[in-house]
Amino acid sequence: MKTDPESFILANTSLMAPPHVPEIRLHLASEAHELWLKTEEELEAIGLPPPFWAFAWAGGQSLARYILDHPEIVAGKIVLDFASGSGLVAIAAMRAGAAHVLAVDIDPWAGTAIRLNAVENGVDLDFAGEDIIGRTVDAEVILAGDVFYDRDIAAKLVPWLRQLAGEGRLVLVGDPGRAYLPKERLEAQATYEVPVTRALEDSEVKKTTVWRFAAD
């Protein structure tokens, strides 16, 4: 890496509470930080992949809210948070009483952000940085916030999540209406109006739903 992730994260973010999950504090970028305005070319020049970990996306906020409001979903269970980003959903699961949470994200910078955010919120998380799509998992509950924004990712992800649901695992996703959400496979659990930032989204509030993958 061209830049030390921990030093960069601490210098380019502030501790903030996502508006829909005020009980959790994360190292996030805001309009006050240069990170908000950097182009992909500028990020690449410093060795930084697109910093999805620096923002509390609507899907993650809704899923974290749902878990905190319904702790029985994860209490005492082994949980996997897929495409964890900042670790918001993973942290919420630990706060709600999960026995163990594995946060997974292919971005190594996310691993650093998740570690810093877990410490800030007084929870212990494990992290895996590999691509686990298609693999067998030990988790009883699989959580995924805001993952259906890309056609190719969705094409690989949907069959895997369907398989996991078919094995009797609980698969929950949080989504604000992304283009490749497979609604025909899903059962709505809850809907929220989540405050977001207009610079990232096309509005200041996103109607966001927590869905359960139906078993085939």
PDB file of C-alpha atoms in Angstrom:
ATOM      1  CA  MET A   1       0.000   0.000   0.000  1.00  0.00           C
ATOM      2  CA  LYS A   2       1.273   3.471  -0.886  1.00  0.00           C
ATOM      3  CA  THR A   3      -0.377   5.020   2.164  1.00  0.00           C
ATOM      4  CA  ASP A   4      -0.755   3.702   5.721  1.00  0.00           C
ATOM      5  CA  PRO A   5      -4.489   2.941   6.055  1.00  0.00           C
ATOM      6  CA  GLU A   6      -4.837   3.669   9.772  1.00  0.00           C
ATOM      7  CA  SER A   7      -3.077   7.028   9.597  1.00  0.00           C
ATOM      8  CA  PHE A   8      -5.067   7.998   6.514  1.00  0.00           C
ATOM      9  CA  ILE A   9      -8.426   6.992   8.022  1.00  0.00           C
ATOM     10  CA  LEU A  10      -7.771   8.879  11.244  1.00  0.00           C
ATOM     11  CA  ALA A  11      -6.669  11.991   9.305  1.00  0.00           C
ATOM     12  CA  ASN A  12      -9.521  11.994   6.774  1.00  0.00           C
ATOM     13  CA  THR A  13     -12.572  11.062   8.837  1.00  0.00           C
ATOM     14  CA  SER A  14     -14.348  12.129  12.001  1.00  0.00           C
ATOM     15  CA  LEU A  15     -16.181  10.069  14.591  1.00  0.00           C
ATOM     16  CA  MET A  16     -19.857  10.416  13.733  1.00  0.00           C
ATOM     17  CA  ALA A  17     -23.107   8.621  14.495  1.00  0.00           C
ATOM     18  CA  PRO A  18     -25.069   7.542  11.411  1.00  0.00           C
ATOM     19  CA  PRO A  19     -28.429   9.364  11.631  1.00  0.00           C
ATOM     20  CA  HIS A  20     -30.536   6.194  11.607  1.00  0.00           C
ATOM     21  CA  VAL A  21     -28.273   4.374  14.108  1.00  0.00           C
ATOM     22  CA  PRO A  22     -27.280   7.065  16.615  1.00  0.00           C
ATOM     23  CA  GLU A  23     -26.069   4.568  19.228  1.00  0.00           C
ATOM     24  CA  ILE A  24     -23.074   3.601  17.063  1.00  0.00           C
ATOM     25  CA  ARG A  25     -20.108   5.859  16.266  1.00  0.00           C
ATOM     26  CA  LEU A  26     -17.971   5.360  13.171  1.00  0.00           C
ATOM     27  CA  HIS A  27     -14.975   6.948  11.489  1.00  0.00           C
ATOM     28  CA  LEU A  28     -16.794   8.528   8.534  1.00  0.00           C
ATOM     29  CA  ALA A  29     -16.050  11.136   5.889  1.00  0.00           C
ATOM     30  CA  SER A  30     -18.280  14.178   5.570  1.00  0.00           C
ATOM     31  CA  GLU A  31     -18.422  17.214   3.354  1.00  0.00           C
ATOM     32  CA  ALA A  32     -15.749  18.693   5.611  1.00  0.00           C
ATOM     33  CA  HIS A  33     -13.195  16.110   4.472  1.00  0.00           C
ATOM     34  CA  GLU A  34     -11.186  16.136   1.258  1.00  0.00           C
ATOM     35  CA  LEU A  35     -11.897  12.420   0.881  1.00  0.00           C
ATOM     36  CA  TRP A  36     -15.478  13.303  -0.017  1.00  0.00           C
ATOM     37  CA  LEU A  37     -14.363  15.178  -3.131  1.00  0.00           C
ATOM     38  CA  LYS A  38     -11.507  13.043  -4.434  1.00  0.00           C
ATOM     39  CA  THR A  39     -11.929  11.452  -7.850  1.00  0.00           C
ATOM     40  CA  GLU A  40     -11.157   7.784  -8.484  1.00  0.00           C
ATOM     41  CA  GLU A  41      -7.943   8.873 -10.249  1.00  0.00           C
ATOM     42  CA  GLU A  42      -6.814  10.841  -7.213  1.00  0.00           C
ATOM     43  CA  LEU A  43      -7.638   7.912  -4.949  1.00  0.00           C
ATOM     44  CA  GLU A  44      -5.701   5.525  -7.175  1.00  0.00           C
ATOM     45  CA  ALA A  45      -2.677   7.823  -7.037  1.00  0.00           C
ATOM     46  CA  ILE A  46      -2.475   7.346  -3.261  1.00  0.00           C
ATOM     47  CA  GLY A  47      -3.259   3.631  -3.486  1.00  0.00           C
ATOM     48  CA  LEU A  48      -6.784   3.881  -2.117  1.00  0.00           C
ATOM     49  CA  PRO A  49      -9.673   1.831  -3.558  1.00  0.00           C
ATOM     50  CA  PRO A  50     -13.070   3.621  -3.645  1.00  0.00           C
ATOM     51  CA  PRO A  51     -13.664   4.258   0.084  1.00  0.00           C
ATOM     52  CA  PHE A  52     -17.054   2.605   0.605  1.00  0.00           C
ATOM     53  CA  TRP A  53     -15.996   2.111   4.252  1.00  0.00           C
ATOM     54  CA  ALA A  54     -16.029   5.899   4.790  1.00  0.00           C
ATOM     55  CA  PHE A  55     -19.798   6.266   4.418  1.00  0.00           C
ATOM     56  CA  ALA A  56     -22.856   4.857   6.203  1.00  0.00           C
ATOM     57  CA  TRP A  57     -24.930   3.697   3.234  1.00  0.00           C
ATOM     58  CA  ALA A  58     -28.706   3.553   3.494  1.00  0.00           C
ATOM     59  CA  GLY A  59     -28.902  -0.237   3.178  1.00  0.00           C
ATOM     60  CA  GLY A  60     -26.437  -0.741   6.002  1.00  0.00           C
ATOM     61  CA  GLN A  61     -28.155   1.805   8.239  1.00  0.00           C
ATOM     62  CA  SER A  62     -31.535   0.123   7.783  1.00  0.00           C
ATOM     63  CA  LEU A  63     -30.150  -3.347   8.410  1.00  0.00           C
ATOM     64  CA  ALA A  64     -28.269  -2.196  11.512  1.00  0.00           C
ATOM     65  CA  ARG A  65     -31.433  -0.491  12.823  1.00  0.00           C
ATOM     66  CA  TYR A  66     -33.472  -3.641  12.233  1.00  0.00           C
ATOM     67  CA  ILE A  67     -30.947  -5.834  14.063  1.00  0.00           C
ATOM     68  CA  LEU A  68     -30.749  -3.478  17.044  1.00  0.00           C
ATOM     69  CA  ASP A  69     -34.544  -3.280  17.257  1.00  0.00           C
ATOM     70  CA  HIS A  70     -34.922  -7.081  16.910  1.00  0.00           C
ATOM     71  CA  PRO A  71     -31.923  -8.490  18.791  1.00  0.00           C
ATOM     72  CA  GLU A  72     -33.472 -11.963  18.961  1.00  0.00           C
ATOM     73  CA  ILE A  73     -32.523 -12.371  15.288  1.00  0.00           C
ATOM     74  CA  VAL A  74     -28.819 -12.603  16.096  1.00  0.00           C
ATOM     75  CA  ALA A  75     -28.649 -13.173  19.872  1.00  0.00           C
ATOM     76  CA  GLY A  76     -26.356 -16.082  20.670  1.00  0.00           C
ATOM     77  CA  LYS A  77     -25.781 -16.844  16.980  1.00  0.00           C
ATOM     78  CA  ILE A  78     -22.863 -16.959  14.567  1.00  0.00           C
ATOM     79  CA  VAL A  79     -23.224 -14.066  12.125  1.00  0.00           C
ATOM     80  CA  LEU A  80     -21.534 -13.133   8.849  1.00  0.00           C
ATOM     81  CA  ASP A  81     -21.657  -9.527   7.635  1.00  0.00           C
ATOM     82  CA  PHE A  82     -20.966  -9.591   3.893  1.00  0.00           C
ATOM     83  CA  ALA A  83     -19.393  -6.536   2.184  1.00  0.00           C
ATOM     84  CA  SER A  84     -19.075  -5.014   5.622  1.00  0.00           C
ATOM     85  CA  GLY A  85     -17.594  -1.636   4.627  1.00  0.00           C
ATOM     86  CA  SER A  86     -17.398   0.444   7.788  1.00  0.00           C
ATOM     87  CA  GLY A  87     -18.494  -2.513   9.930  1.00  0.00           C
ATOM     88  CA  LEU A  88     -21.745  -0.788  10.924  1.00  0.00           C
ATOM     89  CA  VAL A  89     -23.944  -3.887  10.547  1.00  0.00           C
ATOM     90  CA  ALA A  90     -21.362  -6.179  12.152  1.00  0.00           C
ATOM     91  CA  ILE A  91     -21.082  -3.843  15.139  1.00  0.00           C
ATOM     92  CA  ALA A  92     -24.870  -3.711  15.462  1.00  0.00           C
ATOM     93  CA  ALA A  93     -24.998  -7.511  15.478  1.00  0.00           C
ATOM     94  CA  MET A  94     -22.452  -7.704  18.303  1.00  0.00           C
ATOM     95  CA  ARG A  95     -24.319  -4.998  20.214  1.00  0.00           C
ATOM     96  CA  ALA A  96     -27.496  -7.080  19.790  1.00  0.00           C
ATOM     97  CA  GLY A  97     -25.875 -10.113  21.425  1.00  0.00           C
ATOM     98  CA  ALA A  98     -24.435 -12.222  18.603  1.00  0.00           C
ATOM     99  CA  ALA A  99     -22.080 -14.941  19.811  1.00  0.00           C
ATOM    100  CA  HIS A 100     -19.577 -14.245  17.033  1.00  0.00           C
ATOM    101  CA  VAL A 101     -19.479 -11.926  14.026  1.00  0.00           C
ATOM    102  CA  LEU A 102     -17.231 -12.244  10.993  1.00  0.00           C
ATOM    103  CA  ALA A 103     -17.053  -9.062   8.909  1.00  0.00           C
ATOM    104  CA  VAL A 104     -16.080  -9.780   5.299  1.00  0.00           C
ATOM    105  CA  ASP A 105     -14.900  -7.247   2.716  1.00  0.00           C
ATOM    106  CA  ILE A 106     -12.460  -7.596  -0.172  1.00  0.00           C
ATOM    107  CA  ASP A 107     -11.090  -4.082   0.433  1.00  0.00           C
ATOM    108  CA  PRO A 108      -8.150  -4.289   2.879  1.00  0.00           C
ATOM    109  CA  TRP A 109      -8.794  -0.665   3.860  1.00  0.00           C
ATOM    110  CA  ALA A 110     -12.204  -1.759   5.122  1.00  0.00           C
ATOM    111  CA  GLY A 111     -10.424  -4.194   7.432  1.00  0.00           C
ATOM    112  CA  THR A 112      -8.592  -1.303   9.070  1.00  0.00           C
ATOM    113  CA  ALA A 113     -11.736   0.832   9.280  1.00  0.00           C
ATOM    114  CA  ILE A 114     -13.709  -2.055  10.799  1.00  0.00           C
ATOM    115  CA  ARG A 115     -11.017  -2.653  13.424  1.00  0.00           C
ATOM    116  CA  LEU A 116     -10.963   1.035  14.402  1.00  0.00           C
ATOM    117  CA  ASN A 117     -14.760   1.229  14.496  1.00  0.00           C
ATOM    118  CA  ALA A 118     -15.081  -1.961  16.541  1.00  0.00           C
ATOM    119  CA  VAL A 119     -12.677  -0.568  19.135  1.00  0.00           C
ATOM    120  CA  GLU A 120     -14.620   2.697  19.259  1.00  0.00           C
ATOM    121  CA  ASN A 121     -17.831   0.770  19.982  1.00  0.00           C
ATOM    122  CA  GLY A 122     -16.331  -1.676  22.463  1.00  0.00           C
ATOM    123  CA  VAL A 123     -16.950  -4.870  20.485  1.00  0.00           C
ATOM    124  CA  ASP A 124     -14.731  -7.666  19.179  1.00  0.00           C
ATOM    125  CA  LEU A 125     -15.084  -8.623  15.511  1.00  0.00           C
ATOM    126  CA  ASP A 126     -13.200 -10.971  13.239  1.00  0.00           C
ATOM    127  CA  PHE A 127     -12.368  -9.836   9.708  1.00  0.00           C
ATOM    128  CA  ALA A 128     -11.789 -11.732   6.467  1.00  0.00           C
ATOM    129  CA  GLY A 129     -10.552  -9.976   3.353  1.00  0.00           C
ATOM    130  CA  GLU A 130     -11.133 -12.637   0.729  1.00  0.00           C
ATOM    131  CA  ASP A 131     -13.911 -13.115  -1.820  1.00  0.00           C
ATOM    132  CA  ILE A 132     -16.215 -15.680  -0.200  1.00  0.00           C
ATOM    133  CA  ILE A 133     -19.034 -15.692  -2.771  1.00  0.00           C
ATOM    134  CA  GLY A 134     -19.917 -19.303  -3.502  1.00  0.00           C
ATOM    135  CA  ARG A 135     -18.199 -20.714  -0.444  1.00  0.00           C
ATOM    136  CA  THR A 136     -19.665 -22.724   2.395  1.00  0.00           C
ATOM    137  CA  VAL A 137     -20.048 -20.688   5.586  1.00  0.00           C
ATOM    138  CA  ASP A 138     -20.527 -21.559   9.252  1.00  0.00           C
ATOM    139  CA  ALA A 139     -22.794 -18.613   9.991  1.00  0.00           C
ATOM    140  CA  GLU A 140     -26.409 -19.080  11.016  1.00  0.00           C
ATOM    141  CA  VAL A 141     -27.271 -15.521   9.980  1.00  0.00           C
ATOM    142  CA  ILE A 142     -25.932 -13.734   6.887  1.00  0.00           C
ATOM    143  CA  LEU A 143     -26.327  -9.948   6.688  1.00  0.00           C
ATOM    144  CA  ALA A 144     -25.656  -7.802   3.608  1.00  0.00           C
ATOM    145  CA  GLY A 145     -26.255  -4.064   3.346  1.00  0.00           C
ATOM    146  CA  ASP A 146     -26.443  -2.298  -0.024  1.00  0.00           C
ATOM    147  CA  VAL A 147     -24.895  -4.977  -2.256  1.00  0.00           C
ATOM    148  CA  PHE A 148     -27.084  -4.924  -5.400  1.00  0.00           C
ATOM    149  CA  TYR A 149     -25.670  -1.834  -7.108  1.00  0.00           C
ATOM    150  CA  ASP A 150     -23.649  -3.731  -9.748  1.00  0.00           C
ATOM    151  CA  ARG A 151     -24.985  -6.184 -12.357  1.00  0.00           C
ATOM    152  CA  ASP A 152     -21.972  -8.528 -12.316  1.00  0.00           C
ATOM    153  CA  ILE A 153     -21.764  -8.693  -8.532  1.00  0.00           C
ATOM    154  CA  ALA A 154     -25.490  -9.346  -8.259  1.00  0.00           C
ATOM    155  CA  ALA A 155     -25.292 -12.136 -10.840  1.00  0.00           C
ATOM    156  CA  LYS A 156     -22.787 -13.978  -8.648  1.00  0.00           C
ATOM    157  CA  LEU A 157     -24.274 -12.995  -5.315  1.00  0.00           C
ATOM    158  CA  VAL A 158     -27.932 -13.949  -5.811  1.00  0.00           C
ATOM    159  CA  PRO A 159     -27.412 -17.696  -6.443  1.00  0.00           C
ATOM    160  CA  TRP A 160     -25.092 -17.930  -3.436  1.00  0.00           C
ATOM    161  CA  LEU A 161     -27.492 -16.152  -1.071  1.00  0.00           C
ATOM    162  CA  ARG A 162     -30.350 -18.295  -2.376  1.00  0.00           C
ATOM    163  CA  GLN A 163     -28.287 -21.390  -1.661  1.00  0.00           C
ATOM    164  CA  LEU A 164     -27.511 -20.238   1.872  1.00  0.00           C
ATOM    165  CA  ALA A 165     -31.191 -19.520   2.520  1.00  0.00           C
ATOM    166  CA  GLY A 166     -32.042 -22.955   1.123  1.00  0.00           C
ATOM    167  CA  GLU A 167     -29.690 -24.498   3.676  1.00  0.00           C
ATOM    168  CA  GLY A 168     -31.852 -23.025   6.416  1.00  0.00           C
ATOM    169  CA  ARG A 169     -29.708 -19.984   7.163  1.00  0.00           C
ATOM    170  CA  LEU A 170     -31.325 -16.595   7.729  1.00  0.00           C
ATOM    171  CA  VAL A 171     -30.232 -14.209   4.968  1.00  0.00           C
ATOM    172  CA  LEU A 172     -31.173 -10.545   5.430  1.00  0.00           C
ATOM    173  CA  VAL A 173     -30.328  -7.685   3.081  1.00  0.00           C
ATOM    174  CA  GLY A 174     -30.836  -3.948   3.434  1.00  0.00           C
ATOM    175  CA  ASP A 175     -31.506  -2.130   0.182  1.00  0.00           C
ATOM    176  CA  PRO A 176     -32.725   1.359  -0.858  1.00  0.00           C
ATOM    177  CA  GLY A 177     -33.986   0.285  -4.275  1.00  0.00           C
ATOM    178  CA  ARG A 178     -30.735  -0.499  -6.098  1.00  0.00           C
ATOM    179  CA  ALA A 179     -31.056  -1.524  -9.721  1.00  0.00           C
ATOM    180  CA  TYR A 180     -30.210  -5.213  -9.363  1.00  0.00           C
ATOM    181  CA  LEU A 181     -32.187  -6.110  -6.248  1.00  0.00           C
ATOM    182  CA  PRO A 182     -33.823  -9.529  -6.907  1.00  0.00           C
ATOM    183  CA  LYS A 183     -37.229  -8.658  -5.442  1.00  0.00           C
ATOM    184  CA  GLU A 184     -38.824 -11.859  -6.718  1.00  0.00           C
ATOM    185  CA  ARG A 185     -36.615 -13.816  -4.287  1.00  0.00           C
ATOM    186  CA  LEU A 186     -37.252 -11.616  -1.276  1.00  0.00           C
ATOM    187  CA  GLU A 187     -39.741 -11.112   1.541  1.00  0.00           C
ATOM    188  CA  ALA A 188     -40.001  -7.607   3.061  1.00  0.00           C
ATOM    189  CA  GLN A 189     -39.375  -7.442   6.811  1.00  0.00           C
ATOM    190  CA  ALA A 190     -39.327  -3.694   7.537  1.00  0.00           C
ATOM    191  CA  THR A 191     -39.116  -0.358   5.710  1.00  0.00           C
ATOM    192  CA  TYR A 192     -37.424   2.811   6.943  1.00  0.00           C
ATOM    193  CA  GLU A 193     -36.913   6.382   5.790  1.00  0.00           C
ATOM    194  CA  VAL A 194     -33.135   6.732   6.100  1.00  0.00           C
ATOM    195  CA  PRO A 195     -31.393  10.130   6.038  1.00  0.00           C
ATOM    196  CA  VAL A 196     -28.547  10.132   3.514  1.00  0.00           C
ATOM    197  CA  THR A 197     -26.244  12.647   1.883  1.00  0.00           C
ATOM    198  CA  ARG A 198     -27.324  14.166  -1.406  1.00  0.00           C
ATOM    199  CA  ALA A 199     -23.714  14.140  -2.620  1.00  0.00           C
ATOM    200  CA  LEU A 200     -23.815  10.333  -2.603  1.00  0.00           C
ATOM    201  CA  GLU A 201     -27.460   9.652  -3.363  1.00  0.00           C
ATOM    202  CA  ASP A 202     -30.158  11.362  -5.431  1.00  0.00           C
ATOM    203  CA  SER A 203     -32.085  12.572  -2.394  1.00  0.00           C
ATOM    204  CA  GLU A 204     -31.684  13.434   1.286  1.00  0.00           C
ATOM    205  CA  VAL A 205     -33.879  10.548   2.475  1.00  0.00           C
ATOM    206  CA  LYS A 206     -33.989   7.042   0.985  1.00  0.00           C
ATOM    207  CA  LYS A 207     -36.871   4.642   1.479  1.00  0.00           C
ATOM    208  CA  THR A 208     -34.959   1.531   2.461  1.00  0.00           C
ATOM    209  CA  THR A 209     -36.236  -1.984   3.057  1.00  0.00           C
ATOM    210  CA  VAL A 210     -34.863  -4.932   4.985  1.00  0.00           C
ATOM    211  CA  TRP A 211     -35.549  -8.092   3.000  1.00  0.00           C
ATOM    212  CA  ARG A 212     -35.284 -11.776   3.797  1.00  0.00           C
ATOM    213  CA  PHE A 213     -34.114 -14.177   1.114  1.00  0.00           C
ATOM    214  CA  ALA A 214     -36.776 -16.813   0.609  1.00  0.00           C
ATOM    215  CA  ALA A 215     -35.626 -20.459   0.586  1.00  0.00           C
ATOM    216  CA  ASP A 216     -36.285 -22.208  -2.691  1.00  0.00           C
TER     217      ASP A 216
END
